[in-house]
Coordinates of C-alpha atoms in Angstrom, one line a residue:
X1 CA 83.2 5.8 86.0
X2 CA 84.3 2.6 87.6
X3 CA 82.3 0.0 89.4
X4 CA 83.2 -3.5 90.8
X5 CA 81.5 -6.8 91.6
X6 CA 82.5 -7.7 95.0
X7 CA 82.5 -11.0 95.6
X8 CA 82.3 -13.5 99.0
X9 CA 85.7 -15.7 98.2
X10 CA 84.3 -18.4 101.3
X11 CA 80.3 -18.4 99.7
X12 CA 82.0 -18.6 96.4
X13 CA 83.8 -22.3 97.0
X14 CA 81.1 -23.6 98.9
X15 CA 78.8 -22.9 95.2
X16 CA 76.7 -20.1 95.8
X17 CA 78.1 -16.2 94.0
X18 CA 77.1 -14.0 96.9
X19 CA 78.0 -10.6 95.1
X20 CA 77.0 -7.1 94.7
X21 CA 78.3 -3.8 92.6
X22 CA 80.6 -1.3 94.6
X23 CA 80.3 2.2 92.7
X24 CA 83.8 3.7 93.2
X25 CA 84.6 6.4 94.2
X26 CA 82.9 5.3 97.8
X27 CA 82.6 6.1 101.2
X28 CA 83.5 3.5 104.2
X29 CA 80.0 3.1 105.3
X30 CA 79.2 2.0 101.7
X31 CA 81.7 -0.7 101.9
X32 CA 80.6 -2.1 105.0
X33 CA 76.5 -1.9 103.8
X34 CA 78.1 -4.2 101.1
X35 CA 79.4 -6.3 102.7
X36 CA 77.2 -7.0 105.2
X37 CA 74.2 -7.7 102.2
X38 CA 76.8 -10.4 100.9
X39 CA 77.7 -12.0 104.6
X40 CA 81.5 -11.0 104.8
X41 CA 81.1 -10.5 108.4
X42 CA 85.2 -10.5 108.9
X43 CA 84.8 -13.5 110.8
X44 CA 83.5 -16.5 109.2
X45 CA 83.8 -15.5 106.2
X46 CA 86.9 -12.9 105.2
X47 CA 87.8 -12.9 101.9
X48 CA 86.7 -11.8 98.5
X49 CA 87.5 -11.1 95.3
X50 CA 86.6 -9.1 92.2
X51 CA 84.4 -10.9 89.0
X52 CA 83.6 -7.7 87.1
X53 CA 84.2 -4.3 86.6
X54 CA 81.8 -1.8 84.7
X55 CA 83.9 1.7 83.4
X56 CA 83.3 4.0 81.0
X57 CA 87.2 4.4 80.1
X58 CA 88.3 2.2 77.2
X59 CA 90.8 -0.3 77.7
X60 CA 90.9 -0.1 81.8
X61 CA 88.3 -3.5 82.2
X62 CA 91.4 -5.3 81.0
X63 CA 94.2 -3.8 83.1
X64 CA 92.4 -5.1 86.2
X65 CA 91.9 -8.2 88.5
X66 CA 90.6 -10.1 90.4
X67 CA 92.1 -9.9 93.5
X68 CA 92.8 -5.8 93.7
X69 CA 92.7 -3.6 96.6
X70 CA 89.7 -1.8 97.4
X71 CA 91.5 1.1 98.8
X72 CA 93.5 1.1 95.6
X73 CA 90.7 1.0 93.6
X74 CA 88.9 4.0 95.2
X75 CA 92.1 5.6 94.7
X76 CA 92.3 5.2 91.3
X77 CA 89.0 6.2 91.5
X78 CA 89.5 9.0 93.0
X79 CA 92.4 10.4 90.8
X80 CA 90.5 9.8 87.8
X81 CA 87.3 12.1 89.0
X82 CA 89.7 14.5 89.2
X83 CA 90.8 14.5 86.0
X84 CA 87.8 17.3 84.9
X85 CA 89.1 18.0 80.9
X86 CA 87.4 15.5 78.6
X87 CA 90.6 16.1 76.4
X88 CA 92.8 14.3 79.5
X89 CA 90.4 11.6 79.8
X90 CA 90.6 10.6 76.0
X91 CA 94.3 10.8 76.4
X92 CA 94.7 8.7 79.7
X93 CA 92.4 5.8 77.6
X94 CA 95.0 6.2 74.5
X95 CA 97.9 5.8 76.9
X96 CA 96.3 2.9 79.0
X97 CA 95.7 1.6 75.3
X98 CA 98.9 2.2 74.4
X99 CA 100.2 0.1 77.2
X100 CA 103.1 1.1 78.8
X101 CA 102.3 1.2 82.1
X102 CA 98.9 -0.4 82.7
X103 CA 100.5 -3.5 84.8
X104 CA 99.5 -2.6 87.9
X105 CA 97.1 -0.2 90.0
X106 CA 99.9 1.6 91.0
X107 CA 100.9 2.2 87.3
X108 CA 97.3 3.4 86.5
X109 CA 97.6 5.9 89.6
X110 CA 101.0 7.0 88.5
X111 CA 99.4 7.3 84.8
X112 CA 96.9 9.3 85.5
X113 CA 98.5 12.3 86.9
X114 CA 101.2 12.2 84.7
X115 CA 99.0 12.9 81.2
X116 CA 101.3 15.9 80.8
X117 CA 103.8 13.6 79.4
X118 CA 102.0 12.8 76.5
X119 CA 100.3 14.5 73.3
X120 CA 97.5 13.5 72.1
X121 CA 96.0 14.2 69.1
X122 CA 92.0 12.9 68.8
X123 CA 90.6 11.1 65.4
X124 CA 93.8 10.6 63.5
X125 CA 93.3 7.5 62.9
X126 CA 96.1 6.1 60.2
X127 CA 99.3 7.5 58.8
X128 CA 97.8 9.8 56.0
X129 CA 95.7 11.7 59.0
X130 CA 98.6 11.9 61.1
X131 CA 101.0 13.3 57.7
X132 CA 97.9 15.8 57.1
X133 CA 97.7 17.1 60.3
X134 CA 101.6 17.6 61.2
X135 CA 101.3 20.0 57.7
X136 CA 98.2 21.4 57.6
X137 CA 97.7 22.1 61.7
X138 CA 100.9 22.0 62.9
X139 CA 103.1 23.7 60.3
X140 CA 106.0 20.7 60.5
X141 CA 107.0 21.0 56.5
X142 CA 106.6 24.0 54.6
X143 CA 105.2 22.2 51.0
X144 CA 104.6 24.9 48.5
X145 CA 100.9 24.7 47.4
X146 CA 102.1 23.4 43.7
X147 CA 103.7 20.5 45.2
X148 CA 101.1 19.7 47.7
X149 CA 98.9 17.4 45.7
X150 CA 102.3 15.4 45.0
X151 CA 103.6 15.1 48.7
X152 CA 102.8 11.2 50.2
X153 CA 101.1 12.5 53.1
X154 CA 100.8 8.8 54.2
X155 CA 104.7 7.9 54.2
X156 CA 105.5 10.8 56.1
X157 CA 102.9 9.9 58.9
X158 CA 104.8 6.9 59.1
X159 CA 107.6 8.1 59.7
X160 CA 106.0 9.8 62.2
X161 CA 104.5 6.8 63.9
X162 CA 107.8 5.6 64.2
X163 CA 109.2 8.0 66.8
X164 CA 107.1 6.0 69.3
X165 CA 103.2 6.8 68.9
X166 CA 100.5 4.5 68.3
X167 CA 97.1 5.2 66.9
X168 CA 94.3 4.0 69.1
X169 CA 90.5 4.2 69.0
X170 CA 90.5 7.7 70.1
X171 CA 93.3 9.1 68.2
X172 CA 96.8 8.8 67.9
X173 CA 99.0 9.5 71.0
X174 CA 103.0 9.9 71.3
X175 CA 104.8 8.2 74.3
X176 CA 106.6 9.2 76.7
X177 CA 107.9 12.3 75.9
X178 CA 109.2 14.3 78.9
X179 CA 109.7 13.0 82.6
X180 CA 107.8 10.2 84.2
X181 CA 107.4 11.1 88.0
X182 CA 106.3 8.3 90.4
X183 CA 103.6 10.2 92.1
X184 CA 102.3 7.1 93.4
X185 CA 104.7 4.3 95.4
X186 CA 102.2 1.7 96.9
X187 CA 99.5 1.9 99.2
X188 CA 100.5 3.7 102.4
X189 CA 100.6 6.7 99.9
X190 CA 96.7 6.4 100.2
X191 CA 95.1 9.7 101.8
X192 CA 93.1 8.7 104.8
X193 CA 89.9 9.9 103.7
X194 CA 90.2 7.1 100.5
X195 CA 90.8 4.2 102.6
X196 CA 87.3 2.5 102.8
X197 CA 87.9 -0.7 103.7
X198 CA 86.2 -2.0 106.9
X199 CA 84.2 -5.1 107.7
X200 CA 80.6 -4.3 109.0
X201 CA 80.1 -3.2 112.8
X202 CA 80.1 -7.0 115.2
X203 CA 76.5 -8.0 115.9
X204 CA 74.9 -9.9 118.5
X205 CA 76.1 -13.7 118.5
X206 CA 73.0 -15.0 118.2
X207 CA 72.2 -12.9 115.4
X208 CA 75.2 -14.1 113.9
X209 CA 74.8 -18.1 114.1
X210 CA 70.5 -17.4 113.1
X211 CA 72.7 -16.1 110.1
X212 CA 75.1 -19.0 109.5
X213 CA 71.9 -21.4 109.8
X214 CA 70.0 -19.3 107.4
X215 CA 72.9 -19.5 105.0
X216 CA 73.4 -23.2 105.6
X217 CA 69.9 -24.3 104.8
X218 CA 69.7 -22.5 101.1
X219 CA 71.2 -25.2 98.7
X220 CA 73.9 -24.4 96.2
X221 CA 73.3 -23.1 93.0
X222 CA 73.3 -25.7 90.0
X223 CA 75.3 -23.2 87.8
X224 CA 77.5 -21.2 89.9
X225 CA 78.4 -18.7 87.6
X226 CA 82.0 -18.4 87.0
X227 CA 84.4 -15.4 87.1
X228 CA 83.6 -12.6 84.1
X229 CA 87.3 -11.6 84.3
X230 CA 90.8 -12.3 85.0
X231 CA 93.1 -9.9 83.7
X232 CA 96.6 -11.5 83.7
X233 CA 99.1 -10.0 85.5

């Protein structure tokens, strides 16, 4: 469901793109095999940063960055492998399309277990399907069957639309519709057991600076590859 190149920020600048895919949800030994295979060792070299993501849910590639938490992201991860009705899932990718609160992790988090404030209504796809189905499915105008083939089934879905939905790839979703709760305030409301962020166990020194030398020796790549993404925040 969601994967992310992870990155060494220090191997980066000097012109090499010492990187590797991180399948989320993980586990804290995964994280530190990862690391280790692309020499953040937490002491020479620290940092990193994010150039890809692979997902399957539409529109979340462009709601994140570079620079996002790891612990954050398995949390998202998380949340969203517990989200088990493929009707919720279509209706979290309409709301992230939608748009109105995608800014952030946190948002995402906060988005995801609040689908209940939303309704969702797959493969209407303009203002005529959305006028059809509120009278034919839903029963929201009586039209006697004489007058049916004269009612603008298209006007009214606009009308509709207008209240505060938007159509998206998947269907057509209404906004916010009942209360938002903030499930989700920052990151020290991450359970324990989805914090995965640890640099690989010490080594010997000498192991360590037969490393450096190894790394030292390779010469940089002619056409570092730059970045795939950078969603602005």
């Amino acid at each position: 469901m969601l994967e992310a190149f992870i990155t060494n920020l220090g191997r980066y600048n000097e012109g090499y793109l010492d990187g590797a895919y991180l399948k989320l949800p993980a586990e804290k030994e995964d994280v530190q095999a990862l690391l280790k295979k692309i020499h953040v060792d937490g002491v020479r070299y620290e940092e990193i940063f994010i150039t890809d993501y692979e997902t399957d849910v539409p529109g979340l590639y462009d709601c994140l960055g570079e620079y996002e938490s790891i612990d954050e992201l398995n949390h998202l991860a998380h949340v969203l492998q517990e989200v088990e009705d493929q009707h919720d899932m279509d209706k979290f990718a309409a709301a992230v399309e939608l748009g109105e609160r995608t800014g952030s992790i946190k948002d995402l988090i906060n988005l995801a277990q609040n689908l209940d404030c939303y309704y969702f209504y797959p493969d209407i796809k303009d203002e005529e399907d959305l006028g059809l189905y509120f009278v034919e499915e839903l029963g929201a105008l009586d039209i006697p069957d004489n007058l049916r083939a004269f009612f603008d089934f298209e006007a009214y879905g606009r009308c509709l639309a207008m209240e505060g939905g938007a159509f998206t790839d998947g269907g057509y979703i209404e906004g916010e519709l009942r209360g938002f709760v903030e499930v989700y305030s920052g990151r020290e409301d991450i359970p324990e057991e989805h914090r995965i962020f640890a640099y690989p166990e010490p080594v010997s020194i000498r192991e360590t600076l037969q490393t450096y030398r190894d790394l030292s020796t390779k010469p940089p790549e002619e056409e570092r590859p730059a970045p795939v993404k950078a969603a602005e925040r």
